[in-house]
PDB file of C-alpha atoms in Angstrom:
ATOM      1  CA  MET A   5      55.238  83.399 115.679  1.00 59.00           C
ATOM      2  CA  SER A   6      51.517  83.779 115.073  1.00 56.00           C
ATOM      3  CA  ASP A   7      50.060  87.270 115.407  1.00 64.00           C
ATOM      4  CA  THR A   8      47.008  85.900 117.237  1.00 79.00           C
ATOM      5  CA  ALA A   9      48.694  83.647 119.808  1.00 90.00           C
ATOM      6  CA  VAL A  10      49.875  84.850 123.175  1.00 94.00           C
ATOM      7  CA  TYR A  11      53.500  83.826 123.769  1.00 96.00           C
ATOM      8  CA  ALA A  12      55.117  83.158 127.127  1.00 97.00           C
ATOM      9  CA  ALA A  13      58.220  81.440 128.501  1.00 98.00           C
ATOM     10  CA  GLY A  14      59.320  79.787 131.672  1.00 98.00           C
ATOM     11  CA  ALA A  15      61.528  77.090 133.185  1.00 98.00           C
ATOM     12  CA  VAL A  16      61.684  73.901 135.144  1.00 98.00           C
ATOM     13  CA  VAL A  17      63.995  75.254 137.821  1.00 98.00           C
ATOM     14  CA  TRP A  18      66.005  72.576 139.596  1.00 98.00           C
ATOM     15  CA  ARG A  19      68.686  72.147 142.260  1.00 98.00           C
ATOM     16  CA  LEU A  20      70.426  69.351 144.133  1.00 96.00           C
ATOM     17  CA  ILE A  21      69.860  69.225 147.903  1.00 95.00           C
ATOM     18  CA  ASP A  22      72.096  66.707 149.667  1.00 95.00           C
ATOM     19  CA  GLY A  23      72.510  64.977 146.301  1.00 94.00           C
ATOM     20  CA  LYS A  24      68.761  64.721 145.721  1.00 97.00           C
ATOM     21  CA  LEU A  25      67.006  66.424 142.782  1.00 98.00           C
ATOM     22  CA  ARG A  26      64.348  68.990 143.580  1.00 98.00           C
ATOM     23  CA  VAL A  27      62.264  71.146 141.263  1.00 98.00           C
ATOM     24  CA  LEU A  28      60.616  74.474 142.028  1.00 98.00           C
ATOM     25  CA  LEU A  29      56.868  74.941 142.092  1.00 98.00           C
ATOM     26  CA  ILE A  30      55.061  78.191 142.581  1.00 97.00           C
ATOM     27  CA  HIS A  31      51.717  78.687 144.419  1.00 97.00           C
ATOM     28  CA  ARG A  32      49.854  81.556 142.720  1.00 95.00           C
ATOM     29  CA  THR A  33      47.717  83.761 144.964  1.00 91.00           C
ATOM     30  CA  LYS A  34      45.022  84.865 142.475  1.00 90.00           C
ATOM     31  CA  TYR A  35      44.407  81.523 140.809  1.00 90.00           C
ATOM     32  CA  ARG A  36      44.972  79.365 143.893  1.00 93.00           C
ATOM     33  CA  ASP A  37      46.966  76.877 141.768  1.00 96.00           C
ATOM     34  CA  VAL A  38      50.382  75.275 141.643  1.00 98.00           C
ATOM     35  CA  THR A  39      52.374  75.667 138.480  1.00 98.00           C
ATOM     36  CA  LEU A  40      55.838  76.225 136.930  1.00 98.00           C
ATOM     37  CA  PRO A  41      57.324  79.717 136.800  1.00 98.00           C
ATOM     38  CA  LYS A  42      56.486  81.445 133.532  1.00 97.00           C
ATOM     39  CA  GLY A  43      55.082  84.658 132.066  1.00 96.00           C
ATOM     40  CA  LYS A  44      54.198  86.543 128.951  1.00 96.00           C
ATOM     41  CA  VAL A  45      56.742  87.979 126.483  1.00 96.00           C
ATOM     42  CA  ASP A  46      57.202  91.733 126.845  1.00 95.00           C
ATOM     43  CA  PRO A  47      57.307  93.844 123.686  1.00 92.00           C
ATOM     44  CA  GLY A  48      60.670  93.448 121.924  1.00 90.00           C
ATOM     45  CA  GLU A  49      61.746  90.531 124.054  1.00 95.00           C
ATOM     46  CA  MET A  50      63.058  87.224 122.783  1.00 96.00           C
ATOM     47  CA  LEU A  51      61.736  84.056 124.405  1.00 97.00           C
ATOM     48  CA  ALA A  52      64.880  83.084 126.280  1.00 98.00           C
ATOM     49  CA  GLU A  53      65.073  86.537 127.745  1.00 97.00           C
ATOM     50  CA  THR A  54      61.460  86.291 128.919  1.00 98.00           C
ATOM     51  CA  ALA A  55      62.040  82.927 130.596  1.00 98.00           C
ATOM     52  CA  VAL A  56      64.937  84.222 132.717  1.00 98.00           C
ATOM     53  CA  ARG A  57      63.147  87.451 133.601  1.00 98.00           C
ATOM     54  CA  GLU A  58      59.944  85.680 134.626  1.00 98.00           C
ATOM     55  CA  VAL A  59      61.756  83.156 136.801  1.00 98.00           C
ATOM     56  CA  ARG A  60      63.500  85.978 138.618  1.00 97.00           C
ATOM     57  CA  GLU A  61      60.356  88.089 139.018  1.00 96.00           C
ATOM     58  CA  GLU A  62      58.280  85.193 140.366  1.00 96.00           C
ATOM     59  CA  THR A  63      60.905  83.449 142.536  1.00 97.00           C
ATOM     60  CA  GLY A  64      63.697  85.951 143.085  1.00 97.00           C
ATOM     61  CA  ILE A  65      66.181  83.496 141.585  1.00 98.00           C
ATOM     62  CA  ARG A  66      68.501  84.360 138.730  1.00 97.00           C
ATOM     63  CA  VAL A  67      69.075  81.388 136.466  1.00 98.00           C
ATOM     64  CA  ALA A  68      70.832  80.542 133.244  1.00 98.00           C
ATOM     65  CA  LEU A  69      68.870  78.398 130.763  1.00 98.00           C
ATOM     66  CA  GLY A  70      69.837  74.864 129.968  1.00 98.00           C
ATOM     67  CA  VAL A  71      68.220  72.392 127.563  1.00 97.00           C
ATOM     68  CA  PRO A  72      64.758  73.248 126.154  1.00 98.00           C
ATOM     69  CA  VAL A  73      62.127  70.927 127.635  1.00 98.00           C
ATOM     70  CA  GLY A  74      59.107  71.566 125.485  1.00 97.00           C
ATOM     71  CA  VAL A  75      56.282  73.844 124.481  1.00 98.00           C
ATOM     72  CA  SER A  76      52.840  73.865 125.983  1.00 97.00           C
ATOM     73  CA  LYS A  77      49.768  75.078 124.079  1.00 93.00           C
ATOM     74  CA  TYR A  78      46.311  75.742 125.418  1.00 90.00           C
ATOM     75  CA  TRP A  79      43.324  77.906 124.629  1.00 87.00           C
ATOM     76  CA  MET A  80      42.375  81.087 126.415  1.00 82.00           C
ATOM     77  CA  ARG A  81      39.252  83.104 126.241  1.00 71.00           C
ATOM     78  CA  PRO A  82      38.188  84.396 123.758  1.00 72.00           C
ATOM     79  CA  LYS A  83      39.545  81.688 121.474  1.00 78.00           C
ATOM     80  CA  ARG A  84      43.185  82.754 121.705  1.00 86.00           C
ATOM     81  CA  GLN A  85      45.949  80.200 122.045  1.00 92.00           C
ATOM     82  CA  LYS A  86      48.718  80.572 124.570  1.00 93.00           C
ATOM     83  CA  VAL A  87      52.105  79.132 123.632  1.00 96.00           C
ATOM     84  CA  VAL A  88      54.613  78.666 126.423  1.00 98.00           C
ATOM     85  CA  HIS A  89      58.258  77.691 125.798  1.00 98.00           C
ATOM     86  CA  TYR A  90      60.171  76.027 128.651  1.00 98.00           C
ATOM     87  CA  TRP A  91      63.792  75.295 129.500  1.00 98.00           C
ATOM     88  CA  ALA A  92      65.553  73.419 132.267  1.00 98.00           C
ATOM     89  CA  ALA A  93      67.389  75.845 134.525  1.00 98.00           C
ATOM     90  CA  GLU A  94      69.625  75.133 137.495  1.00 98.00           C
ATOM     91  CA  ALA A  95      69.315  77.263 140.618  1.00 98.00           C
ATOM     92  CA  THR A  96      72.848  77.480 141.980  1.00 96.00           C
ATOM     93  CA  ASP A  97      73.571  77.819 145.661  1.00 95.00           C
ATOM     94  CA  ASP A  98      74.732  81.380 145.071  1.00 96.00           C
ATOM     95  CA  ALA A  99      71.494  82.213 143.230  1.00 97.00           C
ATOM     96  CA  ILE A 100      69.423  80.745 146.116  1.00 96.00           C
ATOM     97  CA  ARG A 101      71.346  82.807 148.659  1.00 95.00           C
ATOM     98  CA  ALA A 102      70.874  85.970 146.602  1.00 96.00           C
ATOM     99  CA  SER A 103      67.108  85.463 146.227  1.00 94.00           C
ATOM    100  CA  SER A 104      64.972  88.138 147.881  1.00 88.00           C
ATOM    101  CA  PHE A 105      61.659  86.323 147.456  1.00 94.00           C
ATOM    102  CA  VAL A 106      58.877  87.059 149.879  1.00 94.00           C
ATOM    103  CA  PRO A 107      55.191  86.081 149.489  1.00 93.00           C
ATOM    104  CA  ASN A 108      53.258  88.726 147.546  1.00 93.00           C
ATOM    105  CA  HIS A 109      49.983  89.487 145.829  1.00 93.00           C
ATOM    106  CA  GLU A 110      50.928  87.275 142.863  1.00 93.00           C
ATOM    107  CA  ILE A 111      52.979  84.384 144.372  1.00 96.00           C
ATOM    108  CA  ALA A 112      51.850  83.050 147.743  1.00 96.00           C
ATOM    109  CA  ALA A 113      54.728  80.626 148.111  1.00 96.00           C
ATOM    110  CA  ILE A 114      57.476  78.700 146.352  1.00 97.00           C
ATOM    111  CA  GLU A 115      58.234  75.101 147.083  1.00 97.00           C
ATOM    112  CA  TRP A 116      61.114  72.678 146.355  1.00 98.00           C
ATOM    113  CA  VAL A 117      59.842  69.112 145.841  1.00 98.00           C
ATOM    114  CA  SER A 118      60.933  65.894 144.192  1.00 98.00           C
ATOM    115  CA  VAL A 119      59.876  65.171 140.621  1.00 98.00           C
ATOM    116  CA  LYS A 120      57.491  62.507 141.912  1.00 98.00           C
ATOM    117  CA  LYS A 121      55.737  64.918 144.281  1.00 98.00           C
ATOM    118  CA  ALA A 122      55.664  67.630 141.623  1.00 98.00           C
ATOM    119  CA  ARG A 123      53.661  65.327 139.348  1.00 98.00           C
ATOM    120  CA  GLY A 124      50.914  65.136 141.966  1.00 97.00           C
ATOM    121  CA  ARG A 125      50.962  68.809 142.957  1.00 97.00           C
ATOM    122  CA  LEU A 126      50.924  70.591 139.612  1.00 98.00           C
ATOM    123  CA  SER A 127      47.459  71.869 138.807  1.00 97.00           C
ATOM    124  CA  TYR A 128      47.552  71.487 135.017  1.00 96.00           C
ATOM    125  CA  PRO A 129      48.226  68.527 132.737  1.00 96.00           C
ATOM    126  CA  VAL A 130      50.264  70.744 130.354  1.00 96.00           C
ATOM    127  CA  ASP A 131      52.710  71.472 133.172  1.00 97.00           C
ATOM    128  CA  VAL A 132      52.973  67.786 133.997  1.00 98.00           C
ATOM    129  CA  GLU A 133      53.870  67.078 130.334  1.00 98.00           C
ATOM    130  CA  ILE A 134      56.720  69.598 130.534  1.00 98.00           C
ATOM    131  CA  LEU A 135      57.878  68.030 133.813  1.00 98.00           C
ATOM    132  CA  GLU A 136      57.914  64.618 132.163  1.00 98.00           C
ATOM    133  CA  ASN A 137      60.083  65.951 129.343  1.00 98.00           C
ATOM    134  CA  PHE A 138      62.497  67.218 132.029  1.00 98.00           C
ATOM    135  CA  ALA A 139      62.387  63.860 133.827  1.00 98.00           C
ATOM    136  CA  ARG A 140      63.449  62.074 130.657  1.00 96.00           C
ATOM    137  CA  LEU A 141      66.548  64.335 130.436  1.00 94.00           C
ATOM    138  CA  VAL A 142      67.370  63.341 133.994  1.00 95.00           C
ATOM    139  CA  ASP A 143      66.934  59.671 133.205  1.00 95.00           C
ATOM    140  CA  ASP A 144      69.230  60.079 130.215  1.00 93.00           C
ATOM    141  CA  GLY A 145      71.928  61.587 132.447  1.00 91.00           C
ATOM    142  CA  VAL A 146      72.038  64.979 130.792  1.00 91.00           C
ATOM    143  CA  LEU A 147      71.028  67.205 133.705  1.00 93.00           C
ATOM    144  CA  HIS A 148      74.292  69.214 133.717  1.00 96.00           C
ATOM    145  CA  THR A 149      74.788  70.886 130.357  1.00 97.00           C
ATOM    146  CA  PHE A 150      76.625  73.836 128.793  1.00 98.00           C
ATOM    147  CA  PRO A 151      75.854  75.829 125.579  1.00 98.00           C
ATOM    148  CA  LEU A 152      78.052  76.665 122.638  1.00 98.00           C
ATOM    149  CA  ILE A 153      76.411  79.436 120.625  1.00 98.00           C
ATOM    150  CA  ALA A 154      77.063  80.125 116.933  1.00 98.00           C
ATOM    151  CA  LEU A 155      76.183  83.760 116.234  1.00 98.00           C
ATOM    152  CA  ARG A 156      76.002  85.466 112.872  1.00 98.00           C
ATOM    153  CA  HIS A 157      77.094  89.123 112.948  1.00 98.00           C
ATOM    154  CA  ALA A 158      74.445  91.820 112.762  1.00 98.00           C
ATOM    155  CA  LYS A 159      73.583  93.693 109.560  1.00 98.00           C
ATOM    156  CA  ALA A 160      76.591  95.395 108.058  1.00 98.00           C
ATOM    157  CA  VAL A 161      77.007  98.059 105.388  1.00 97.00           C
ATOM    158  CA  SER A 162      76.747  96.315 101.988  1.00 96.00           C
ATOM    159  CA  ARG A 163      79.830  95.605  99.926  1.00 93.00           C
ATOM    160  CA  SER A 164      78.491  97.794  97.096  1.00 94.00           C
ATOM    161  CA  ASP A 165      78.291 100.763  99.472  1.00 95.00           C
ATOM    162  CA  TRP A 166      81.735 100.266 100.993  1.00 96.00           C
ATOM    163  CA  ASP A 167      85.057 101.315  99.400  1.00 95.00           C
ATOM    164  CA  GLY A 168      87.435  99.874 101.967  1.00 94.00           C
ATOM    165  CA  ALA A 169      88.539  96.366 102.809  1.00 96.00           C
ATOM    166  CA  ASP A 170      85.741  93.875 103.327  1.00 95.00           C
ATOM    167  CA  ALA A 171      86.927  93.043 106.836  1.00 97.00           C
ATOM    168  CA  GLU A 172      86.523  96.726 107.793  1.00 98.00           C
ATOM    169  CA  ARG A 173      82.824  97.001 106.846  1.00 98.00           C
ATOM    170  CA  PRO A 174      80.949  98.321 109.899  1.00 98.00           C
ATOM    171  CA  LEU A 175      77.393  97.612 111.102  1.00 98.00           C
ATOM    172  CA  THR A 176      74.474  99.698 109.938  1.00 98.00           C
ATOM    173  CA  GLU A 177      72.344 101.593 112.430  1.00 97.00           C
ATOM    174  CA  LYS A 178      69.893  98.663 112.470  1.00 97.00           C
ATOM    175  CA  GLY A 179      72.813  96.304 112.966  1.00 98.00           C
ATOM    176  CA  LEU A 180      73.972  98.298 116.020  1.00 98.00           C
ATOM    177  CA  ARG A 181      70.475  98.175 117.492  1.00 97.00           C
ATOM    178  CA  HIS A 182      70.276  94.428 117.054  1.00 97.00           C
ATOM    179  CA  ALA A 183      73.738  93.963 118.545  1.00 98.00           C
ATOM    180  CA  LYS A 184      72.325  95.553 121.746  1.00 97.00           C
ATOM    181  CA  ALA A 185      69.045  93.588 121.487  1.00 97.00           C
ATOM    182  CA  ILE A 186      70.732  90.174 121.589  1.00 98.00           C
ATOM    183  CA  VAL A 187      72.749  90.857 124.737  1.00 98.00           C
ATOM    184  CA  ALA A 188      69.999  89.783 127.164  1.00 97.00           C
ATOM    185  CA  PRO A 189      69.032  86.637 125.167  1.00 98.00           C
ATOM    186  CA  LEU A 190      72.710  85.574 125.015  1.00 98.00           C
ATOM    187  CA  ARG A 191      73.108  86.198 128.731  1.00 98.00           C
ATOM    188  CA  ALA A 192      70.007  84.101 129.339  1.00 98.00           C
ATOM    189  CA  PHE A 193      72.144  81.051 128.438  1.00 98.00           C
ATOM    190  CA  GLY A 194      74.879  82.020 130.842  1.00 98.00           C
ATOM    191  CA  VAL A 195      77.441  83.097 128.294  1.00 97.00           C
ATOM    192  CA  ARG A 196      80.658  84.249 129.884  1.00 94.00           C
ATOM    193  CA  ARG A 197      83.202  83.741 127.067  1.00 98.00           C
ATOM    194  CA  ILE A 198      83.189  85.423 123.693  1.00 98.00           C
ATOM    195  CA  VAL A 199      85.175  84.372 120.610  1.00 98.00           C
ATOM    196  CA  THR A 200      84.816  86.500 117.487  1.00 98.00           C
ATOM    197  CA  SER A 201      86.100  86.842 113.958  1.00 98.00           C
ATOM    198  CA  ASP A 202      88.509  89.779 113.577  1.00 98.00           C
ATOM    199  CA  ALA A 203      86.216  91.455 111.020  1.00 98.00           C
ATOM    200  CA  GLU A 204      84.843  94.786 112.177  1.00 98.00           C
ATOM    201  CA  ARG A 205      81.220  93.737 111.740  1.00 98.00           C
ATOM    202  CA  CYS A 206      81.715  90.834 114.133  1.00 98.00           C
ATOM    203  CA  ARG A 207      83.655  92.843 116.675  1.00 98.00           C
ATOM    204  CA  GLN A 208      80.913  95.491 116.698  1.00 98.00           C
ATOM    205  CA  THR A 209      78.266  92.788 117.084  1.00 98.00           C
ATOM    206  CA  VAL A 210      79.766  91.433 120.331  1.00 98.00           C
ATOM    207  CA  ALA A 211      80.869  94.844 121.727  1.00 98.00           C
ATOM    208  CA  PRO A 212      77.636  95.422 123.748  1.00 98.00           C
ATOM    209  CA  LEU A 213      77.919  91.920 125.200  1.00 98.00           C
ATOM    210  CA  GLU A 214      81.546  92.530 126.126  1.00 98.00           C
ATOM    211  CA  LYS A 215      80.510  95.723 127.896  1.00 98.00           C
ATOM    212  CA  LYS A 216      77.683  94.066 129.789  1.00 98.00           C
ATOM    213  CA  LEU A 217      79.797  91.110 130.915  1.00 98.00           C
ATOM    214  CA  GLY A 218      82.879  93.211 131.601  1.00 98.00           C
ATOM    215  CA  ARG A 219      84.890  90.741 129.551  1.00 97.00           C
ATOM    216  CA  VAL A 220      87.105  91.136 126.467  1.00 98.00           C
ATOM    217  CA  ALA A 221      86.347  88.938 123.483  1.00 98.00           C
ATOM    218  CA  ARG A 222      88.983  86.568 122.083  1.00 98.00           C
ATOM    219  CA  VAL A 223      89.523  87.981 118.552  1.00 98.00           C
ATOM    220  CA  THR A 224      90.749  85.546 115.942  1.00 98.00           C
ATOM    221  CA  ALA A 225      91.131  85.322 112.182  1.00 98.00           C
ATOM    222  CA  LYS A 226      90.656  81.551 112.410  1.00 98.00           C
ATOM    223  CA  ILE A 227      86.837  81.951 111.998  1.00 98.00           C
ATOM    224  CA  SER A 228      86.867  84.988 109.733  1.00 98.00           C
ATOM    225  CA  GLN A 229      85.345  85.089 106.253  1.00 98.00           C
ATOM    226  CA  ASP A 230      88.617  86.238 104.651  1.00 97.00           C
ATOM    227  CA  ALA A 231      90.445  83.229 106.135  1.00 98.00           C
ATOM    228  CA  TRP A 232      87.605  80.942 105.142  1.00 97.00           C
ATOM    229  CA  GLU A 233      87.767  82.143 101.523  1.00 97.00           C
ATOM    230  CA  ASP A 234      91.539  81.903 101.189  1.00 97.00           C
ATOM    231  CA  GLY A 235      91.729  78.518 102.939  1.00 97.00           C
ATOM    232  CA  THR A 236      93.591  79.581 106.085  1.00 97.00           C
ATOM    233  CA  ALA A 237      90.718  79.295 108.571  1.00 97.00           C
ATOM    234  CA  ASP A 238      91.021  76.859 111.443  1.00 98.00           C
ATOM    235  CA  VAL A 239      87.451  76.352 112.689  1.00 98.00           C
ATOM    236  CA  ARG A 240      88.300  72.930 114.089  1.00 98.00           C
ATOM    237  CA  PHE A 241      90.880  74.362 116.511  1.00 98.00           C
ATOM    238  CA  VAL A 242      88.501  77.063 117.810  1.00 98.00           C
ATOM    239  CA  VAL A 243      85.515  74.745 118.251  1.00 98.00           C
ATOM    240  CA  GLY A 244      87.588  71.978 119.762  1.00 97.00           C
ATOM    241  CA  LYS A 245      88.994  74.328 122.387  1.00 97.00           C
ATOM    242  CA  ARG A 246      85.524  75.454 123.364  1.00 97.00           C
ATOM    243  CA  VAL A 247      84.155  71.918 123.637  1.00 97.00           C
ATOM    244  CA  ARG A 248      87.066  70.919 125.857  1.00 96.00           C
ATOM    245  CA  SER A 249      86.550  73.934 128.105  1.00 96.00           C
ATOM    246  CA  ARG A 250      82.945  72.852 128.896  1.00 97.00           C
ATOM    247  CA  LYS A 251      82.015  76.503 129.557  1.00 97.00           C
ATOM    248  CA  PRO A 252      79.193  78.535 127.999  1.00 98.00           C
ATOM    249  CA  ALA A 253      80.537  80.517 125.030  1.00 98.00           C
ATOM    250  CA  VAL A 254      79.453  82.380 121.942  1.00 98.00           C
ATOM    251  CA  LEU A 255      81.334  82.281 118.610  1.00 98.00           C
ATOM    252  CA  CYS A 256      80.541  85.217 116.347  1.00 98.00           C
ATOM    253  CA  SER A 257      81.262  84.591 112.666  1.00 98.00           C
ATOM    254  CA  HIS A 258      79.940  84.927 109.112  1.00 98.00           C
ATOM    255  CA  GLY A 259      77.274  83.270 106.997  1.00 98.00           C
ATOM    256  CA  PRO A 260      79.702  81.257 104.817  1.00 97.00           C
ATOM    257  CA  VAL A 261      81.658  80.068 107.905  1.00 98.00           C
ATOM    258  CA  LEU A 262      78.723  79.042 110.114  1.00 98.00           C
ATOM    259  CA  PRO A 263      78.082  75.679 108.408  1.00 96.00           C
ATOM    260  CA  GLY A 264      81.723  74.776 109.137  1.00 97.00           C
ATOM    261  CA  ILE A 265      81.338  75.820 112.762  1.00 97.00           C
ATOM    262  CA  LEU A 266      78.179  73.720 113.290  1.00 97.00           C
ATOM    263  CA  SER A 267      79.741  70.787 111.431  1.00 95.00           C
ATOM    264  CA  GLU A 268      82.794  70.908 113.653  1.00 96.00           C
ATOM    265  CA  MET A 269      80.575  71.017 116.734  1.00 96.00           C
ATOM    266  CA  ALA A 270      78.894  67.838 115.524  1.00 95.00           C
ATOM    267  CA  LEU A 271      82.227  66.166 114.722  1.00 95.00           C
ATOM    268  CA  ALA A 272      83.802  67.173 117.978  1.00 95.00           C
ATOM    269  CA  THR A 273      80.971  65.547 119.961  1.00 94.00           C
ATOM    270  CA  GLY A 274      80.495  62.415 117.907  1.00 92.00           C
ATOM    271  CA  THR A 275      77.127  63.580 116.577  1.00 90.00           C
ATOM    272  CA  MET A 276      75.675  62.293 113.315  1.00 83.00           C
ATOM    273  CA  HIS A 277      75.520  65.183 110.852  1.00 76.00           C
ATOM    274  CA  GLY A 278      71.813  65.564 110.030  1.00 78.00           C
ATOM    275  CA  SER A 279      69.672  68.191 108.358  1.00 75.00           C
ATOM    276  CA  TYR A 280      69.106  69.872 111.715  1.00 83.00           C
ATOM    277  CA  VAL A 281      72.783  70.828 111.806  1.00 88.00           C
ATOM    278  CA  SER A 282      72.541  72.459 108.382  1.00 88.00           C
ATOM    279  CA  SER A 283      69.315  74.274 109.412  1.00 93.00           C
ATOM    280  CA  ALA A 284      70.995  75.595 112.555  1.00 95.00           C
ATOM    281  CA  SER A 285      73.761  77.177 110.458  1.00 96.00           C
ATOM    282  CA  ALA A 286      71.415  78.925 108.011  1.00 96.00           C
ATOM    283  CA  LEU A 287      71.133  82.016 110.140  1.00 97.00           C
ATOM    284  CA  ASN A 288      69.919  85.473 109.284  1.00 97.00           C
ATOM    285  CA  VAL A 289      71.969  88.423 110.520  1.00 98.00           C
ATOM    286  CA  ALA A 290      72.034  88.795 114.328  1.00 98.00           C
ATOM    287  CA  ALA A 291      70.506  85.324 114.773  1.00 98.00           C
ATOM    288  CA  PHE A 292      72.134  82.533 116.792  1.00 98.00           C
ATOM    289  CA  SER A 293      71.926  78.810 117.323  1.00 98.00           C
ATOM    290  CA  VAL A 294      72.446  77.308 120.782  1.00 98.00           C
ATOM    291  CA  VAL A 295      74.106  73.894 120.846  1.00 98.00           C
ATOM    292  CA  HIS A 296      73.560  72.110 124.193  1.00 97.00           C
ATOM    293  CA  LEU A 297      76.247  69.637 125.335  1.00 97.00           C
ATOM    294  CA  SER A 298      76.738  67.435 128.392  1.00 96.00           C
ATOM    295  CA  VAL A 299      79.160  68.830 130.940  1.00 96.00           C
ATOM    296  CA  THR A 300      80.189  65.381 132.149  1.00 93.00           C
ATOM    297  CA  ASN A 301      80.479  63.826 128.698  1.00 92.00           C
ATOM    298  CA  PRO A 302      80.465  66.329 125.788  1.00 92.00           C
ATOM    299  CA  GLY A 303      81.598  63.506 123.471  1.00 90.00           C
ATOM    300  CA  SER A 304      78.211  61.832 123.939  1.00 90.00           C
ATOM    301  CA  GLY A 305      76.718  64.023 121.235  1.00 93.00           C
ATOM    302  CA  ILE A 306      74.623  67.166 120.824  1.00 95.00           C
ATOM    303  CA  ILE A 307      71.609  67.073 123.166  1.00 95.00           C
ATOM    304  CA  SER A 308      69.622  69.701 121.344  1.00 95.00           C
ATOM    305  CA  ILE A 309      69.936  72.732 119.062  1.00 96.00           C
ATOM    306  CA  GLU A 310      67.680  75.797 119.145  1.00 97.00           C
ATOM    307  CA  THR A 311      67.757  78.951 117.020  1.00 97.00           C
ATOM    308  CA  HIS A 312      66.872  82.472 118.076  1.00 97.00           C
ATOM    309  CA  GLU A 313      66.425  85.625 116.049  1.00 96.00           C
ATOM    310  CA  PRO A 314      65.685  89.223 116.992  1.00 93.00           C
ATOM    311  CA  LYS A 315      62.752  90.867 115.273  1.00 81.00           C
ATOM    312  CA  LEU A 316      64.178  92.432 112.143  1.00 65.00           C
TER     313      LEU A 316
END
């Protein structure tokens, strides 16, 4: 990120009404315009976290992020660039019913319209470009997606400073802070299932997420570093099970194992192994890559991969 740019995040929020696709537009009070829900990143936030928060604040609807649909850039006074990241995000029937939106001093109204009508109503060309990116996904038949997330454990005590077994190395104080910091960004993608290496540093990394979700992680040696090094790992089994489940999940593992995890995700979905797969596995501690797959046909290949990292 640039120090001079202003960063924001939002979403193309969609739902099916009687089988017909509708997208959500907001009518802003102050600017008297029609736009997509979005807002500025708060200090310490990651972009995905911002997108979910802003959608809820502006529309009252809690969403989980789907596929990224582009980045808009435009200039603000005085000569500062605004960079806005967008995702597709489904508004479920339950989320609609739970919404407490009422017109206020910021948002005069929200409106569900067809993609065709949205093109004509949006006030800004940059928003129309994002909508067109979303429309192409719809045309490609990948509206319903689910994420598999490869997470590298947070910073652990170094081997040189640890006398016990490698698998028992705990997180540092910074590592513990970042384990808490990534909870909201992971939840932004709708994660409900957690699979983790049995190493202590991985278990500590997902502990705050377990607590927030009220769910217990599936602990396995099949994606541990020890098993990877001695040849007893079974990454294919773990990844294959998660692909077949078609449910949002996070897999917490280690730097040396992550390339195998991403490669197996590509193989399991019939995706050509390109440099982007290798890049997505080269994660710093506490960083994660989100692999988006089609719910209806996960074997059709990876739709997109995005990487997120807390400020270290």
